[in-house]
Amino acid sequence: MPEKTSTIWIDVTDLANWRGSLTGIQRTHIEIAKHLVNLLPVRFFSYVPERGYIEVQLPSDDQFGSAALNTTLSEHKMPNGLLRVKKAFRELLASLVPIRAKQRISSLRARIRTFTMSKMSTQKIFHPFTENDIILFLGVSWSVEGHLLGVWDIKKQIRIKVASLVYDLIPVLRPHFFGKGFPPHYTNHLIDTIHVSDILFSISESTSSDLKWLMSETNAPVRPIVKIRLGDNPLLAEPEKPSALPDKLGKFVLSVGTFEIRKNHDLLYKTWEKGIHEQIEMPHLVIAGRPGWLTHDLEYSIVNNPRTQNIIHILNECSDENLKWLYENCEYTIYPSWYEGWGLPIAESAFEGKLCLASNTSSMPEIAGQLMDYFDPYSTEQLLDLVQRYSSDDNLLKQKHRALSDYTPTFWKDTATEVGRVITQLQNA
Amino acid sequence: MHSSRILVFSTYPVRNPRHGGQFRAEALLSAYQQFGKVKYVAICNSAVYSSKDCSKWDIRVPGNLQQQIELSPSREPILIGQFATTDAELNGRIQEIISSYSPQIIVLEQPYLWPAVKLALELSAVPFPKIIYSSHNLEASHFYELSKINELSKMQTEFSQDQLWLEDVETNLAFNCDLIIATTNEDKIHYQKLNSSSQIALVNNGYSQNSSKISKKQNNAIHKKIKFENYALFVASAHTPNVQGFLDFIGTRLGFLPPRTGILIAGTAGPVIGMKAANRESRWLDLFWNRIQIWGFATEAELQIITDSASVVILPISAGGGSNLKTAQALQSGKPVIATGHSIRGFEFVYAKPILVQAKTESEFRDELTRFLSFSPANKPSFFDIDLNWNFDDLLVALKALMNE
């Protein structure tokens, strides 16, 4: 009896359609995919609305040397002859390795040059999947209509298995941090994801717990959840001071994160203003993050308040080089976010050997545990107390920074290995 | 006996029937008509039944009573029955109808108008006719269940007075009538225990399917309006047990329904269920609307198409007695039916058929619903053919015997 063969397919639709700087989700997506290639025989696919799922073919001279990538697949045309793309996805992945150095991608779609089409399903969904294949969703699958549910339709026709990575449930839990239409769309998408998936990956214990809550609250089917730990992203760039900062910037603390309402920069502003009001000597605060949403009034206040305008610096444009410099030269960092699926700046801070004062909610305490200090994101008093303590006691700060040498970074290879282990189990189940 | 005059009293008209009670009363008319001339008089709520719904014999109750009905809708037939007895003008009109028609048989569709009719008979000079009690349900116990659901018991005084009044009226009618028409075998046994000397005929609810001719254009338009690829159909009025049953067995957190599927609710239950969901939920309301389609009132053509296109018909009824006409309608559709114990009362003969799945608990109901909705459109379960036309054999024998007495 011939051995059962199955293919592991990684969805790259989000990457193929993305134009602009990479988000945290996309970086995670790429890192896991990139390492899985070396661990398992994986293939890639992309969804084209109203046409179907097409295989993204990789070139034979792939630098990662995966046997799977060297297979020569014949080039197929879409039946309507409209789609014929010839280049490789691997090139795209390779180009993204220096993560922050080359974040700008003018058109990822243009880089994907080889597409193949396998067959047409009875429901007129074109797809390359066959019995027992595994589909892995690692990125954003909610932005293109039909993307996820097409797989649901295929799943009703042939026996395939699906695994999906869930980053967070924040639009469900805190809908007020988003534009009005997005939370219901995202909630429905998550419910669909639970139905479509045989197994779910989550990026933190907090997200796992939120997923369990969602299943129970909405009467959705219960699916197994496997927590994976995300890899740390080393900043490989050469440090360069941001030009927007004053020449003579004294001691400063750093807060990294998109300038959006969920990140709770409001707490930083109020804490600094309170400190100044109470005549406490406050350090400079550098907020590094691209502009987000629902924070215009706050930015106006910070910039126009005579008490804060010279002590709080908002850097909307920040390169990897700038970020490296900021991490190297800051006293410590602060991450006052209301809610996270993970909390990348905390991990970055730990990796750079800098203390992070972080919110005590959701996933944030999971990242570096007792190596960091935490505060209630509602409390200016708690944060002010910590700022005062660490700004006035150099020894205490040094002690904390010494302890951070115990921080064990996670490598993306380890993250991908865990994903691969679970996928292999699923494959053999 | 074909010259007999039969007078039927009811609290709803039968022109343009919409709910089960109307359909049953309308169907029974055809049986009565085999024995003579039949006049049907409804004393009904003018807020619910327009003049177009009523014949020239029907009496729509005045505004002051409507106000009372609006305050507690579930008391509607009781309030109408009491008003028809105590309001001299209205009772006078009933007397006039009886006197002018001089019926040999009076049929009471449900017991509510019995005190008014009895009073009118006593005050009229006509010979006392034979009385048929056409029972649709065990009304007093049904009222008790509804009161519990609606928390009417909080209005303790009114509740217990109504309860006592209805028990008294129902028992009195069952004792004093010449023939009882029961809806289920269970009801029949109840009446036999109550009045062993009374004749009792069993008429299970049935459904006469009218296949209306639908143009291609109309067909396409209706299909276009259907939101889901795979859906469960719930056809129901806003009657409390329908709404409560939906909330009990399906609920408003619909995450268990597979993607691209949902529940289509036709009939007046839809808006009420939507309103209840809005009151219950805030976080999951969008999920609810993602999986629900409120159709509203469905025309014959619409009903035919939405039934034909459904994957499964659901009857999540958690309270009430008698039997449901919508059950007959659902079973007649040939679609698989997921039902509760309540909703299949009176259709025990269908138990063994694979068409009917009985769900005892909320989770069983949801599991079955999910199972039927998980079939791909190409693999939907096949149709079943069950004859559920009205069967009046038992009634016709009883009526013949009554006429010959």
XYZ file of C-alpha atoms in Angstrom, chain A residues 132-282:
151
model
C -4.732 15.005 3.569
C -2.928 18.264 2.829
C -2.460 20.776 5.620
C -3.157 24.462 5.193
C -1.347 26.847 7.486
C -2.616 30.395 7.993
C 0.081 32.491 9.656
C -0.855 35.995 8.579
C -3.809 38.251 8.044
C -6.701 36.352 6.488
C -9.492 38.793 7.254
C -8.763 41.551 4.789
C -9.636 39.786 1.542
C -13.199 38.560 1.304
C -13.510 34.844 0.672
C -9.885 34.172 1.562
C -10.549 31.971 4.589
C -13.999 30.728 3.691
C -12.862 29.421 0.326
C -10.789 26.923 2.285
C -13.900 26.074 4.294
C -15.703 25.308 1.026
C -12.823 23.128 -0.167
C -12.706 21.397 3.201
C -16.269 20.240 2.678
C -15.236 18.569 -0.567
C -11.867 17.025 0.232
C -10.277 15.986 3.494
C -7.724 18.648 4.332
C -6.637 19.980 7.710
C -6.231 23.589 8.688
C -4.074 25.279 11.336
C -4.329 28.994 12.034
C -2.228 31.365 14.074
C -4.233 33.809 16.190
C -2.395 36.911 17.329
C -4.946 38.566 19.543
C -8.617 39.170 20.238
C -8.243 42.850 20.990
C -10.917 44.081 18.529
C -13.349 41.700 20.263
C -12.284 42.573 23.788
C -11.624 46.300 23.355
C -13.615 47.367 20.273
C -13.342 51.047 21.198
C -9.670 51.024 20.207
C -10.632 50.506 16.559
C -12.712 52.092 13.839
C -16.390 51.258 14.103
C -16.750 48.626 11.376
C -13.682 46.565 12.136
C -14.499 44.832 15.473
C -17.677 43.075 14.251
C -15.909 42.038 11.059
C -12.979 40.705 13.052
C -15.233 38.887 15.530
C -17.085 37.108 12.745
C -13.778 36.292 11.110
C -12.439 34.763 14.331
C -15.545 32.616 14.723
C -15.101 31.456 11.125
C -11.409 30.775 11.804
C -12.347 28.554 14.738
C -14.771 26.610 12.540
C -12.346 26.264 9.641
C -9.323 25.269 11.763
C -8.506 21.876 13.216
C -5.972 23.451 15.507
C -5.157 26.982 16.587
C -1.808 28.486 17.461
C -1.720 31.456 19.791
C 1.180 33.758 20.549
C 0.713 33.955 24.321
C -1.018 32.348 27.277
C -3.164 35.444 27.415
C -4.354 34.986 23.822
C -4.949 31.266 24.482
C -7.088 32.168 27.432
C -8.962 34.812 25.415
C -9.614 32.256 22.675
C -11.043 29.788 25.166
C -13.249 32.549 26.522
C -14.459 33.402 23.006
C -15.331 29.779 22.238
C -17.251 29.475 25.459
C -19.012 32.854 25.268
C -20.227 32.465 21.696
C -20.915 28.714 21.787
C -18.324 28.252 19.051
C -16.797 24.783 18.635
C -13.895 24.023 20.946
C -10.560 23.590 19.158
C -7.164 22.654 20.590
C -4.925 25.656 21.146
C -1.127 25.480 21.124
C 0.835 28.424 22.463
C 4.009 29.297 20.624
C 6.595 31.808 21.740
C 7.550 34.360 19.149
C 11.187 34.831 18.261
C 13.102 37.914 19.269
C 14.070 40.337 16.558
C 17.635 41.567 16.933
C 18.229 45.080 15.666
C 21.122 44.578 13.291
C 21.413 48.187 12.110
C 24.228 50.606 12.957
C 23.026 53.075 15.630
C 22.200 56.565 14.438
C 20.725 59.342 16.553
C 17.362 60.570 15.215
C 17.851 64.028 13.760
C 14.589 65.279 15.229
C 15.932 64.988 18.763
C 17.590 68.017 20.377
C 21.401 68.021 20.325
C 21.698 68.191 24.057
C 19.236 65.556 25.117
C 19.845 64.546 28.698
C 18.816 61.275 30.295
C 15.776 59.935 28.582
C 13.393 57.020 28.733
C 11.977 55.421 25.632
C 8.520 54.219 24.673
C 8.267 52.310 21.395
C 4.943 51.585 19.714
C 2.513 52.950 17.162
C 0.984 56.204 18.354
C -2.511 54.754 18.666
C -5.094 54.921 21.446
C -4.564 51.311 22.605
C -0.936 51.964 23.437
C -2.092 54.277 26.222
C 0.361 57.126 25.602
C -2.164 59.174 27.491
C -0.876 57.605 30.709
C 2.665 58.711 29.858
C 1.481 62.261 29.201
C -0.527 62.451 32.428
C 2.272 60.884 34.472
C 4.835 63.335 33.119
C 2.525 66.272 33.652
C 1.736 65.137 37.174
C 5.454 64.703 37.925
C 6.222 68.179 36.630
C 3.277 69.593 38.588
C 4.638 67.950 41.748
C 8.064 69.419 40.971
C 9.666 66.029 40.476
C 12.654 66.057 38.177
C 11.314 64.041 35.235
